[in-house]
Short mmCIF file of C-alpha atoms in Angstrom, two decimals:
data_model
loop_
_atom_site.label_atom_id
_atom_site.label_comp_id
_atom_site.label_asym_id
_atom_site.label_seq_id
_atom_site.Cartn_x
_atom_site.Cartn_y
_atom_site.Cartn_z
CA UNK A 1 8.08 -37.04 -6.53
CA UNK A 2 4.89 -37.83 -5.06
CA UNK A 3 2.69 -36.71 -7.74
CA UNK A 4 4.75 -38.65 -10.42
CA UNK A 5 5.25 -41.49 -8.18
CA UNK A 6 0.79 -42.02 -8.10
CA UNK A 7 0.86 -41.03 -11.25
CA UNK A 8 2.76 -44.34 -12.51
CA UNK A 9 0.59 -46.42 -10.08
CA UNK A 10 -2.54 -45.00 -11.86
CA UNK A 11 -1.05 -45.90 -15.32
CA UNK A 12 -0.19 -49.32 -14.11
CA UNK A 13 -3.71 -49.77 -13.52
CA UNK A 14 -5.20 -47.95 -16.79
CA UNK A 15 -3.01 -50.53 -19.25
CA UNK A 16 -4.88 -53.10 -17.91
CA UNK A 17 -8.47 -51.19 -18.26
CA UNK A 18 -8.05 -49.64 -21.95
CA UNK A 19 -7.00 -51.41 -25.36
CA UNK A 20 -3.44 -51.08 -25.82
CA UNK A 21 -4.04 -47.94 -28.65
CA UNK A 22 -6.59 -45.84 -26.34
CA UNK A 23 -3.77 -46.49 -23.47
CA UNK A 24 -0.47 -45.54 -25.87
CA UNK A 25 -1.83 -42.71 -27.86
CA UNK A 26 -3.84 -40.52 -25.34
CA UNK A 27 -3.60 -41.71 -21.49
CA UNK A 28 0.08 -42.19 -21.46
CA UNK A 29 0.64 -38.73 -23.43
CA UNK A 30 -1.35 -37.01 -19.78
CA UNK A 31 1.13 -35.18 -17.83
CA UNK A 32 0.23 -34.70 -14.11
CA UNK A 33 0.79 -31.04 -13.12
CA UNK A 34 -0.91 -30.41 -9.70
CA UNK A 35 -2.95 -31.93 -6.69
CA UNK A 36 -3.85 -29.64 -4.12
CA UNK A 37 -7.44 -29.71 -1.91
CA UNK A 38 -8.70 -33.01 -3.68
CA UNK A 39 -8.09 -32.21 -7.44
CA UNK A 40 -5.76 -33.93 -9.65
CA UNK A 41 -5.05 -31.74 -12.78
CA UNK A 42 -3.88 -33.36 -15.92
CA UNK A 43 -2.13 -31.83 -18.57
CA UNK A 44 -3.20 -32.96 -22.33
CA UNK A 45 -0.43 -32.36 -25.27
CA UNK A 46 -3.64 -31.03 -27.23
CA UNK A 47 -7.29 -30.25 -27.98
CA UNK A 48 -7.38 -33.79 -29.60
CA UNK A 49 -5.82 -35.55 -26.77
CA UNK A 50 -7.84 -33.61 -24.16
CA UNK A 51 -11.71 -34.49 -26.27
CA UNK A 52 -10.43 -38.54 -26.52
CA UNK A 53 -10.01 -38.97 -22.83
CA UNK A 54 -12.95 -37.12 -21.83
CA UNK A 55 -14.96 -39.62 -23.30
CA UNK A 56 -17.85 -40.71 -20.99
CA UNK A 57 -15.82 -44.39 -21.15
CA UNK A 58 -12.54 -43.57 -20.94
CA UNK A 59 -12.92 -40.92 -17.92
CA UNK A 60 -14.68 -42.78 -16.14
CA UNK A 61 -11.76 -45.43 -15.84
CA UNK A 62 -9.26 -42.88 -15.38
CA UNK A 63 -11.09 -40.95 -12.45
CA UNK A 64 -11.47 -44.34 -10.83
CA UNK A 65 -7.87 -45.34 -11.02
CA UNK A 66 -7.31 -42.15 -9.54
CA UNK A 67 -9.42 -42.27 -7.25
CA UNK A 68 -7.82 -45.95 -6.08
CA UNK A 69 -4.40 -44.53 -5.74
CA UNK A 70 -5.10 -40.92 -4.43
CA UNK A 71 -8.36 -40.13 -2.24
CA UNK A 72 -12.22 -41.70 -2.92
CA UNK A 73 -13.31 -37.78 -2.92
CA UNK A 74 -10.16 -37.23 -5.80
CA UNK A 75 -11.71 -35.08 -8.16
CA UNK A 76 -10.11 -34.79 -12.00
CA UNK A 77 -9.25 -32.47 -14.35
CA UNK A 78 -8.03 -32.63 -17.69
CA UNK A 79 -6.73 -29.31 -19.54
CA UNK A 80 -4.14 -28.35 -22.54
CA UNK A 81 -1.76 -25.60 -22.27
CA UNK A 82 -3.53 -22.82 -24.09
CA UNK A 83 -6.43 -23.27 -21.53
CA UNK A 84 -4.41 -24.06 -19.13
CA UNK A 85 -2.19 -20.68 -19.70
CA UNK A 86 -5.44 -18.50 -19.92
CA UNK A 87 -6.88 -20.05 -16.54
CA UNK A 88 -3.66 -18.83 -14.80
CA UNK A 89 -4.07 -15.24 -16.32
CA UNK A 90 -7.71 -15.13 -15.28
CA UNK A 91 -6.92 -16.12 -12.05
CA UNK A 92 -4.36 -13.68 -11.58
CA UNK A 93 -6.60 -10.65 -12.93
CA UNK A 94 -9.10 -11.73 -10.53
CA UNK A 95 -5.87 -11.82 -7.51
CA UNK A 96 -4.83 -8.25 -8.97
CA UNK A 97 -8.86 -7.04 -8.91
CA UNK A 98 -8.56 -8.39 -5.39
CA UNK A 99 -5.95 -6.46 -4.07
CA UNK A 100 -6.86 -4.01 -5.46
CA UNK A 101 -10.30 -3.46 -4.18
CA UNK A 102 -8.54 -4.88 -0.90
CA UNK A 103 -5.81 -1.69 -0.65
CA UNK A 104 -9.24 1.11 -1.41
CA UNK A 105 -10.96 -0.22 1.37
CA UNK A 106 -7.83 -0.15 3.76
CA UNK A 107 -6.92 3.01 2.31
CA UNK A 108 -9.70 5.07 3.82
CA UNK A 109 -9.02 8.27 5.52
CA UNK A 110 -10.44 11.98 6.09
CA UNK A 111 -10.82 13.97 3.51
CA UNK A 112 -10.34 17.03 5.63
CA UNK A 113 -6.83 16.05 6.98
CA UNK A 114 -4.06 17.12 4.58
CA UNK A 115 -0.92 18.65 5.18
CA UNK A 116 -2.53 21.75 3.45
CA UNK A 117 -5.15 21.70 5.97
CA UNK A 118 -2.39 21.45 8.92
CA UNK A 119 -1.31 24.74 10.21
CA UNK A 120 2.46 24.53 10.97
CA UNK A 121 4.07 26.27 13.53
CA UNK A 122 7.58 26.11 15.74
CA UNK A 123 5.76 23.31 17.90
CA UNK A 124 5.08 20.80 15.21
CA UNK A 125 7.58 22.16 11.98
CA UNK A 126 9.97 19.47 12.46
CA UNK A 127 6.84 16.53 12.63
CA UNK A 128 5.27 17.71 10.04
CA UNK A 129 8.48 17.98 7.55
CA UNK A 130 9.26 14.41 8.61
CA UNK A 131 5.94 13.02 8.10
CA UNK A 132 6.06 15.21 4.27
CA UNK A 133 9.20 14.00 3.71
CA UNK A 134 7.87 10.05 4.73
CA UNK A 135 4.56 10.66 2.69
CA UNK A 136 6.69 11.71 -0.84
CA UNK A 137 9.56 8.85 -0.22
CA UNK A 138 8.48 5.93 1.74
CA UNK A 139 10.74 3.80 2.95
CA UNK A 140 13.77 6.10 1.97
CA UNK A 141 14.49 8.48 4.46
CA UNK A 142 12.88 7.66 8.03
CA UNK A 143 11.91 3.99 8.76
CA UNK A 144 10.21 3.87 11.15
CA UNK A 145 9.10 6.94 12.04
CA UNK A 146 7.48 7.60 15.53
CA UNK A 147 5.63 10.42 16.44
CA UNK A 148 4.41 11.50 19.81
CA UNK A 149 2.84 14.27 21.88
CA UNK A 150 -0.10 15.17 24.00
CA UNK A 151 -4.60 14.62 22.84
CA UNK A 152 -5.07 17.08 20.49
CA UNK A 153 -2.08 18.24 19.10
CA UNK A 154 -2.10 17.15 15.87
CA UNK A 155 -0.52 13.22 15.77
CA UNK A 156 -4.13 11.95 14.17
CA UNK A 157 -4.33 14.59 11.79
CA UNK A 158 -0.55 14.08 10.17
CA UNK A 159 -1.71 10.34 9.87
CA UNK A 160 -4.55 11.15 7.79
CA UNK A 161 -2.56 13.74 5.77
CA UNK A 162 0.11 10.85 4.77
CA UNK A 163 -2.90 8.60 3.91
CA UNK A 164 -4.21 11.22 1.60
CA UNK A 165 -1.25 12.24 -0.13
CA UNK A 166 -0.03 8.45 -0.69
CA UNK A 167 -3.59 7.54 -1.93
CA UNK A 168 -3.48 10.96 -4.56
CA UNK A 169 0.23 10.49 -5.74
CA UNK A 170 0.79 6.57 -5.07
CA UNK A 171 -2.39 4.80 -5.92
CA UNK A 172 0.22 1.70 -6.30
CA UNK A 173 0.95 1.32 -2.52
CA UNK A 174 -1.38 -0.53 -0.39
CA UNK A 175 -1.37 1.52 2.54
CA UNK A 176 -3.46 0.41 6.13
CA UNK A 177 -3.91 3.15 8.99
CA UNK A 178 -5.60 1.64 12.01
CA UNK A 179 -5.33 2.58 15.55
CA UNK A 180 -3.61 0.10 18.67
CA UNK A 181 -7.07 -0.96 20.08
CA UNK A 182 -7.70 -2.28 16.22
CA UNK A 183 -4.90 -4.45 16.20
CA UNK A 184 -5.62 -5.63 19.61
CA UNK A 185 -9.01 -6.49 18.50
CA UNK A 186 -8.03 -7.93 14.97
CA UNK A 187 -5.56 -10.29 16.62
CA UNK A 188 -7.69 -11.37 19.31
CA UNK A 189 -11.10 -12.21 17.23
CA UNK A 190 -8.17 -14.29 15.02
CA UNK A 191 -7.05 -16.21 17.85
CA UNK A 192 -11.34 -16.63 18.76
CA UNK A 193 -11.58 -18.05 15.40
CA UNK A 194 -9.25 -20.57 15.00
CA UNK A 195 -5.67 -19.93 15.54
CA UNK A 196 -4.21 -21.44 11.60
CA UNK A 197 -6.64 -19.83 9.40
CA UNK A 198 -7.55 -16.96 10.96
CA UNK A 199 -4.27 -15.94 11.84
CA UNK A 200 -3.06 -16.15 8.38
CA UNK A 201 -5.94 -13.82 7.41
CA UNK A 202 -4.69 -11.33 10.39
CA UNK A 203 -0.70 -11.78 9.27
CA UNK A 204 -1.87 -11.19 5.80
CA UNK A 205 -3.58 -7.93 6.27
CA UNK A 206 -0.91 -6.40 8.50
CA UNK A 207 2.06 -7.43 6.74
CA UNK A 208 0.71 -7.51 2.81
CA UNK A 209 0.92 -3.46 3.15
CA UNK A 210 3.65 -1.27 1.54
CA UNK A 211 2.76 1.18 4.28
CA UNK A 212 1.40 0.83 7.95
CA UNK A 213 0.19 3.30 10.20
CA UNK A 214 -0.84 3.00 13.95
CA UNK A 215 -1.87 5.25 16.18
CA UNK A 216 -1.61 5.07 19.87
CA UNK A 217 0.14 2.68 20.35
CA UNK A 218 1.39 3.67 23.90
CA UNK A 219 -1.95 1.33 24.16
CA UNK A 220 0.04 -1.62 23.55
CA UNK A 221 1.94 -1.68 26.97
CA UNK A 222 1.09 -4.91 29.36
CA UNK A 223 -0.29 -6.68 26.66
CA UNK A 224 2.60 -9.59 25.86
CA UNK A 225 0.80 -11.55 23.40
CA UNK A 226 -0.39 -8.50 21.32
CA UNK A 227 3.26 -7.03 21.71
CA UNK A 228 4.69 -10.32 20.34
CA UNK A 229 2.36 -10.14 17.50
CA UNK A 230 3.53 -6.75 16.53
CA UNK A 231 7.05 -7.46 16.79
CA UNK A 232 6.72 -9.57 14.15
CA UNK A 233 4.78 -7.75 12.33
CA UNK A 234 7.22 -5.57 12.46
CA UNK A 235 10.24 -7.12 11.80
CA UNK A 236 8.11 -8.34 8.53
CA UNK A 237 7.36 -5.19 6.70
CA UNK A 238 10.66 -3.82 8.21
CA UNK A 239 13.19 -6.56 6.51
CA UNK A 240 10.80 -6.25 3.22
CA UNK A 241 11.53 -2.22 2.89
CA UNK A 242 8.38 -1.40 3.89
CA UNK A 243 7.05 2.24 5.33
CA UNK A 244 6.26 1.99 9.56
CA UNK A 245 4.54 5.50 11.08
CA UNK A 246 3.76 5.18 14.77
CA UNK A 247 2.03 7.71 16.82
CA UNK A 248 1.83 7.39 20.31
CA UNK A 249 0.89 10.16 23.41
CA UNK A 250 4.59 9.07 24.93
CA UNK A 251 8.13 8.53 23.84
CA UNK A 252 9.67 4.81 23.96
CA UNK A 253 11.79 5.24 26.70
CA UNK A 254 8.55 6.21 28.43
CA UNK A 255 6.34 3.07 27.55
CA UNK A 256 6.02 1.15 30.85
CA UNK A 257 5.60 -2.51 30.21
CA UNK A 258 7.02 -2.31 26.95
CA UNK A 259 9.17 -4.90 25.87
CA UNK A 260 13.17 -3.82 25.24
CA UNK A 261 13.34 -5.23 21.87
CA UNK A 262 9.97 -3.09 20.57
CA UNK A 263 11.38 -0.30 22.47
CA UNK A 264 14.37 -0.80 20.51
CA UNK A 265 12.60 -1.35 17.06
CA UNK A 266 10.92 1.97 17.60
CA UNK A 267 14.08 3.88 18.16
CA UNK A 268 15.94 2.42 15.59
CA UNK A 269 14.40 5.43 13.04
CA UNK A 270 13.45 8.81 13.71
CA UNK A 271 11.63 9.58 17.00
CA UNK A 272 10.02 13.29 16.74
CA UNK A 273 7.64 15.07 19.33
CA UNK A 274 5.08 17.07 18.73
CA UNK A 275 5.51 20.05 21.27
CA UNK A 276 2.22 22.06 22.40
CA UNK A 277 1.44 24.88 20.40
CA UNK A 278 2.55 28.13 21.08
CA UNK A 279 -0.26 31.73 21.03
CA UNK A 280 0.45 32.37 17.65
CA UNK A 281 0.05 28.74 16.08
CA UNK A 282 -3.18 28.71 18.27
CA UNK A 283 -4.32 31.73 16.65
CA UNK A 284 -3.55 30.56 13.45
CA UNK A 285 -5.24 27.20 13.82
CA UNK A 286 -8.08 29.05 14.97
CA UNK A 287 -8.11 31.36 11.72
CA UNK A 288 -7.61 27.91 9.65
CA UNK A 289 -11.08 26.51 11.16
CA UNK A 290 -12.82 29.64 10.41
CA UNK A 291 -11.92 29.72 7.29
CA UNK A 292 -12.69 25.85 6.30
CA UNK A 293 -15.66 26.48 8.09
CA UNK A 294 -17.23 29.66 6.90
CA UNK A 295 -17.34 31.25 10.40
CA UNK A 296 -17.12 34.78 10.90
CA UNK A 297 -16.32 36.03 13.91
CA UNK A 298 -14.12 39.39 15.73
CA UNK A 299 -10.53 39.31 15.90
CA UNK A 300 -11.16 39.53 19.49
CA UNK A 301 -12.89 36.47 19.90
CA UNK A 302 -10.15 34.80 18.45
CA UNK A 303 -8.04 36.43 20.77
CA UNK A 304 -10.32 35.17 23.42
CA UNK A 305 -9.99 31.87 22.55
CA UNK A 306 -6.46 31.37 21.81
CA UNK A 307 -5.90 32.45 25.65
CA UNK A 308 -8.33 30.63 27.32
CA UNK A 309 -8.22 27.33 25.47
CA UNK A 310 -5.35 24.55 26.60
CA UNK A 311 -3.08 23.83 24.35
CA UNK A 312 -5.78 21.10 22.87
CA UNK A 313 -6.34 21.79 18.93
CA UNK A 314 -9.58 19.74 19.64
CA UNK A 315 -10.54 21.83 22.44
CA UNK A 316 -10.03 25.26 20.97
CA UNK A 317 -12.63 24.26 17.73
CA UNK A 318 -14.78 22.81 20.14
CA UNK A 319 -15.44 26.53 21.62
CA UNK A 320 -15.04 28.31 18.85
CA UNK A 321 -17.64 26.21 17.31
CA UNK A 322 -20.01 26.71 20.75
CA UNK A 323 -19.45 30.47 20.40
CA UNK A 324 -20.86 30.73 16.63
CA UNK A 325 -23.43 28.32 17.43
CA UNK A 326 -24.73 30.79 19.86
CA UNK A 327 -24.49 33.43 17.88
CA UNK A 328 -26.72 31.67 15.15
CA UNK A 329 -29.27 30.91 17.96
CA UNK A 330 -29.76 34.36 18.58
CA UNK A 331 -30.21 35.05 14.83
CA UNK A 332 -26.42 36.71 14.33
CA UNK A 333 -24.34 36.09 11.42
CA UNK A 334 -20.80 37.48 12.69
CA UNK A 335 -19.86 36.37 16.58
CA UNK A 336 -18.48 39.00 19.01
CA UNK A 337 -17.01 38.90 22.46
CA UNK A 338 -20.20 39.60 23.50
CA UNK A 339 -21.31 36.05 22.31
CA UNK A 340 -18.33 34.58 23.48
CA UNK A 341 -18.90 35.76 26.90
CA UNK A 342 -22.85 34.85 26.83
CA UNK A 343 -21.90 30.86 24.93
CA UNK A 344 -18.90 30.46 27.74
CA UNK A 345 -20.31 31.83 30.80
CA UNK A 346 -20.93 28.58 32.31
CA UNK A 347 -17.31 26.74 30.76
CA UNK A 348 -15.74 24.58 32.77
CA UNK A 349 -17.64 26.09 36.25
CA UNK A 350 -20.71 23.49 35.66
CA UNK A 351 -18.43 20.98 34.75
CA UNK A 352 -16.37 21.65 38.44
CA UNK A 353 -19.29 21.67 40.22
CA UNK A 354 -19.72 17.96 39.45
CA UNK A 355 -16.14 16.85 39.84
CA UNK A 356 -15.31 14.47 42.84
CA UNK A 357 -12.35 12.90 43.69
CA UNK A 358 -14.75 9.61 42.61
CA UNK A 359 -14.85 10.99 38.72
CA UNK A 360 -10.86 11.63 38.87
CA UNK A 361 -9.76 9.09 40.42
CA UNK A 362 -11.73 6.86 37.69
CA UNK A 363 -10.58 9.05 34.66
CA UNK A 364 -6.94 8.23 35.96
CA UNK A 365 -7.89 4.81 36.26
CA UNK A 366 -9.41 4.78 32.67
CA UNK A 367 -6.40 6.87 31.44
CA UNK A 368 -3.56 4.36 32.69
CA UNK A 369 -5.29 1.45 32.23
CA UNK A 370 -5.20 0.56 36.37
CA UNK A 371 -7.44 -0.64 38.77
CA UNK A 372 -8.68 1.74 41.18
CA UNK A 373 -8.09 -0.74 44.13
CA UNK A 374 -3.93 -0.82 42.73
CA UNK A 375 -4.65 2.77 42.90
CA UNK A 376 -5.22 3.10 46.31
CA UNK A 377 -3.71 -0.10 47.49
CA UNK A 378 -0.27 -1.27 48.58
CA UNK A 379 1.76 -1.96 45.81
CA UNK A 380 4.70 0.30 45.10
CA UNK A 381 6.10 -0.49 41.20
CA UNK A 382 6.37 2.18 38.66
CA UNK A 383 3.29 1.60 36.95
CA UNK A 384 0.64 1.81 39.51
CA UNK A 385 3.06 4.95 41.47
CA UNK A 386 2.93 7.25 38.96
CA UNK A 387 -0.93 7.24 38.49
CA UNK A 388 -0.98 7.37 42.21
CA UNK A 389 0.80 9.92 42.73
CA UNK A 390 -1.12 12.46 39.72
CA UNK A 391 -4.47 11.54 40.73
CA UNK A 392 -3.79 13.03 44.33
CA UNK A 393 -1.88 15.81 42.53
CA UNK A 394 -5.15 16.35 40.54
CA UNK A 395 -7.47 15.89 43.88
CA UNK A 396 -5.60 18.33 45.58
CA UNK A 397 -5.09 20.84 42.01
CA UNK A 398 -9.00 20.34 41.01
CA UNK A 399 -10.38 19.98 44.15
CA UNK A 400 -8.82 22.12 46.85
CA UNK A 401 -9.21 18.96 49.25
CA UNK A 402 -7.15 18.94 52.26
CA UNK A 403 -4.20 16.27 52.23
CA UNK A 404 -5.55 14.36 55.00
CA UNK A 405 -9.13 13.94 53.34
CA UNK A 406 -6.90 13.29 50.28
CA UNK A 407 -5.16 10.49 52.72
CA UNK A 408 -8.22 8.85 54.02
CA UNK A 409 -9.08 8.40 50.22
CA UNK A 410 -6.09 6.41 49.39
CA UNK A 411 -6.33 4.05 52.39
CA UNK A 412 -5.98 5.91 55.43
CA UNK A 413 -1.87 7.25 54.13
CA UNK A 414 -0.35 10.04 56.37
CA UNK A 415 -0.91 13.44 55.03
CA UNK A 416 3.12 13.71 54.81
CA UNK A 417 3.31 10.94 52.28
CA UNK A 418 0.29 13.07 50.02
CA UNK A 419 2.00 15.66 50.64
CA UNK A 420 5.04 14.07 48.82
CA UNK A 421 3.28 12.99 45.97
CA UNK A 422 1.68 16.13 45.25
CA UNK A 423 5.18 18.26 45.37
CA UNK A 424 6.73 15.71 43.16
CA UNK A 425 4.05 16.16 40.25
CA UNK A 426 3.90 19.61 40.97
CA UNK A 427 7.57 19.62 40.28
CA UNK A 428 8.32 17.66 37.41
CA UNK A 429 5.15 19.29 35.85
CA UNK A 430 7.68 22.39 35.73
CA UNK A 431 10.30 20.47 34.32
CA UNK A 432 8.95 17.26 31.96
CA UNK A 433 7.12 18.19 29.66
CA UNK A 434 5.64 14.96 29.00
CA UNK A 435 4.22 14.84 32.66
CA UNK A 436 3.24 18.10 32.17
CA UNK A 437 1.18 16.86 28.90
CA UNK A 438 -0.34 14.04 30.82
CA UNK A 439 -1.64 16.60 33.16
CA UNK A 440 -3.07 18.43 30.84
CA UNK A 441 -4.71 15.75 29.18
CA UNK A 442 -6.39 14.36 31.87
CA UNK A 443 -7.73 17.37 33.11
CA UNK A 444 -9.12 18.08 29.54
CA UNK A 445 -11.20 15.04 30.14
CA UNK A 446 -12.13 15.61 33.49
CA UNK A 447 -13.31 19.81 31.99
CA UNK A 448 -15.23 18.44 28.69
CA UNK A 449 -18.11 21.19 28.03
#
C-alpha cells in the first residue's frame, strides 16, 4: 500500500506539471512495481510509452515529483515488461552462476580420501557402511550422523571420502566440510564485523548447504555463544531435510559442557564409533600406503610396524614412511628390517629423554582446553578432575616419578590422594575404552618422532 499510496501523491503533482495529453496518455499509464535501496522502478505498458517519458523534459519532472514524495537521493527507473522479464532472467543466471561457483569452492576436499582408498576392517565396518550409505542417500537413512573415535583412526578420512563421492555423483548438492575451530572462527570474525550483515553472510553459508560436515566438534564444549549458534544452525538444515555428519574424538554423553538440547540433537540419528584397529587392519592399512605410494619394502617390516605402531593410522605411515626414507638415503630401493632397525633406533627414546612432567602437564592442558593453574589448583568439578587425574596418571606412566614428587607438583597433595588418581585411570583405562583412547592420544603427542 505504500508504494501505491506515493505513487498517487506523485501523480497529483505531475497533472499539474504536464499538459493534460502528455499526463493522460503516458504518465498515468506508469505502473509502480518496486522501491527498494533508493530506486523507484516504473513499469511502462510499452516501448512507446517507455521512449515518451524518458524525454529529457518529461523525466526530469517525474524524477522530481518523486523525489518530493519519496527520498531527495530517489533514483528512477522506467522499464516495459519484455525488458523487464529479461532483467529478472539475467539476474537469476548470474544468482545460479553464483552458487554455483559458491558450492565448488566449499566443496573442496582430498583427492586421496575415498572410500576406495579406506581400508575396512572389524574396527571401522559399521562407520564406514554408514557414512557409504549417507554419501549415496543423503538425508534418507541417517540424519544426523555422528561419528567418533580416537586421532588417527580414520574420522577425517571418511569425511573427505563423502565429500568426494557427493561432488563425483551429486554435482547438484552444495556440500560444506569445515572443522569446529572454523565455525568458531567464522562466527566470531561475523560478530567483529558487524553483528546484521555479517551474520547474515555467516547464517547464509552454514545453512544454504544441502550437506554439512564438521569435524571435531568435541571442540565446541564451554563455548555458549558458539553452541547457540550451532543449534540453530542445526535445527535449520535439520527441519529443511538437509544431510548433518559430525565427527568428534568423544561420544555425546561424553561432551562436558555441552548443552542438553545439542546433546540431544546429536543423538537423535545414528551415533557410530570408530573402534581402534585391530593387527590385521593395521597390516592391511600398511599394505594400502605402500601400494598408493610405490614403496617396496619386506613383509617383515610390515610386520614390524604393525606391532610396534599404536593404534594411530597417522602414526604407522609416519614410520613406514621414515623407514623407506632411510633406505633411499643409503641408496636402497627395497627396505628391510635391517633399515627399519637402523631409521627407528632412536624412536621414541630421544623423544623420552626430553619429556618432563612440564611438557605433559602442558600437552594435557592444551588437550582439554584447561589452565594449568585449574590443573593443579583447588577446584574439584568434572571438567578440571578428569585432566587432573590423567596427567598424574601420565607423570607417573611416562615418567617413573615417585607419587610424592608427583604431589609436590600438584600443590603440595598427599601421595595417598596421587595415588588415587593414578589407580583410577589405570583402571578405567582397562575398562573404557574411550579413556583408554584419550590415553593413547595424548601420549602420541607427547612421543611425536
Amino acid at each position: 500500500m505504500f508504494l501505491l499510496d506515493q505513487w498517487k501523491l506523485v501523480l497529483n503533482k505531475l497533472e499539474n506539471e504536464v499538459t493534460a495529453v502528455t499526463f493522460d496518455l503516458w504518465i498515468n499509464t506508469l505502473t509502480p512495481i518496486q522501491y527498494a535501496n533508493d530506486e523507484l522502478i516504473l513499469m511502462a505498458p510499452s516501448v512507446t510509452a517507455k521512449n515518451q517519458v524518458k524525454q529529457p523534459g518529461i523525466f526530469e519532472k517525474i524524477t522530481k515529483c518523486v523525489r518530493q514524495e519519496f527520498t531527495p537521493y530517489t533514483f528512477v527507473r522506467v522499464t516495459e515488461q519484455k525488458e523487464y522479464e529479461e532483467d529478472i532472467r539475467r539476474q537469476d543466471a548470474e544468482l545460479e552462476k553464483m552458487m554455483s561457483e559458491t558450492t565448488q569452492i566449499k566443496s573442496k576436499f582430498n583427492k586421496k580420501y575415498t572410500f576406495d582408498s579406506f581400508v575396512v576392517g572389524k574396527s571401522n565396518q559399521v562407520v564406514c557402511a554408514a557414512m557409504q550409505s549417507v554419501a549415496e542417500h543423503p538425508s534418507e537413512k541417517f540424519n544426523p550422523l555422528f561419528i567418533y573415535g580416537g586421532v588417527g583412526l580414520g574420522k577425517t578420512h571418511l569425511l573427505h571420502a563423502v565429500g568426494n563421492y557427493l561432488n563425483e555423483h551429486r554435482p547438484d548438492l552444495n556440500v560444506l566440510y569445515v572443522t569446529c575451530e572454523k565455525f568458531t572462527n567464522d562466527y566470531v570474525e561475523s560478530i567483529r564485523n558487524g553483528k546484521d550483515k555479517a551474520n547474515g553472510d555467516f547464517r547464509d553459508k552454514y545453512r544454504n548447504v544441502d550437506v554439512l560436515m564438521i569435524d571435531d566438534i568435541q571442540f565446541i564444549s564451554n563455548k555458549m555463544g558458539i553452541q547457540e549458534e550451532f543449534f540453530h544452525t542445526f535445527n535449520d538444515l535439520y527441519q529443511n531435510n538437509k544431510q548433518i555428519i559430525i565427527a568428534s574424538d568423544r561420544s555425546p554423553k561424553d561432551m562436558s559442557a555441552l548443552e542438553e538440547r545439542l546433546r540431544s540433537r546429536f543423538s537423535s540419528g545414528l551415533i557410530q564409533d570408530i573402534q581402534e584397529p585391530d593387527y590385521e587392519t593395521k597390516v592391511a592399512i600398511i599394505r594400502k600406503k605402500c601400494s598408493q605410494e610405490g614403496y617396496l619394502v619386506d613383509e617383515d617390516v610390515i610386520d614390524f610396524i604393525a606391532q610396534k605402531a599404536s593404534t594411530n593410522v597417522r602414526e604407522m605411515e609416519g614410520i613406514l614412511s621414515k623407514i623407506v626414507f632411510y633406505s633411499s638415503l643409503i641408496g636402497k630401493s627395497h627396505a628391510s628390517m635391517e633399515d627399519a632397525h637402523e631409521a627407528l633406533k632412536d624412536y621414541g627414546e630421544t623423544e623420552r629423554t626430553n619429556l618432563d612432567a612440564e611438557k605433559i602437564m602442558n600437552t594435557v592442558c592444551d588437550f582439554f582446553k584447561v589452565t594449568k593453574e585449574d590443573l593443579i589448583g583447588k577446584k574439584k568439578n568434572k571438567e578440571i578432575v578428569e585432566p587432573r587425574q590423567m596427567c598424574i596418571y601420565l607423570i607417573n606412566d611416562m615418567l617413573n616419578i615417585p607419587l610424592t614428587a608427583i604431589g609436590e607438583i600438584f600443590g603440595g597433595r598427599d601421595h595417598t590422594t596421587i595415588m588415587h588418581a593414578r589407580d583410577k585411570i589405570s583402571n578405567q583405562i582397562k575398562v573404557n575404552p574411550h579413556v583408554k583412547t584419550l590415553v593413547n592420544d595424548i601420549k602420541s603427542q607427547l612421543l611425536k618422532y
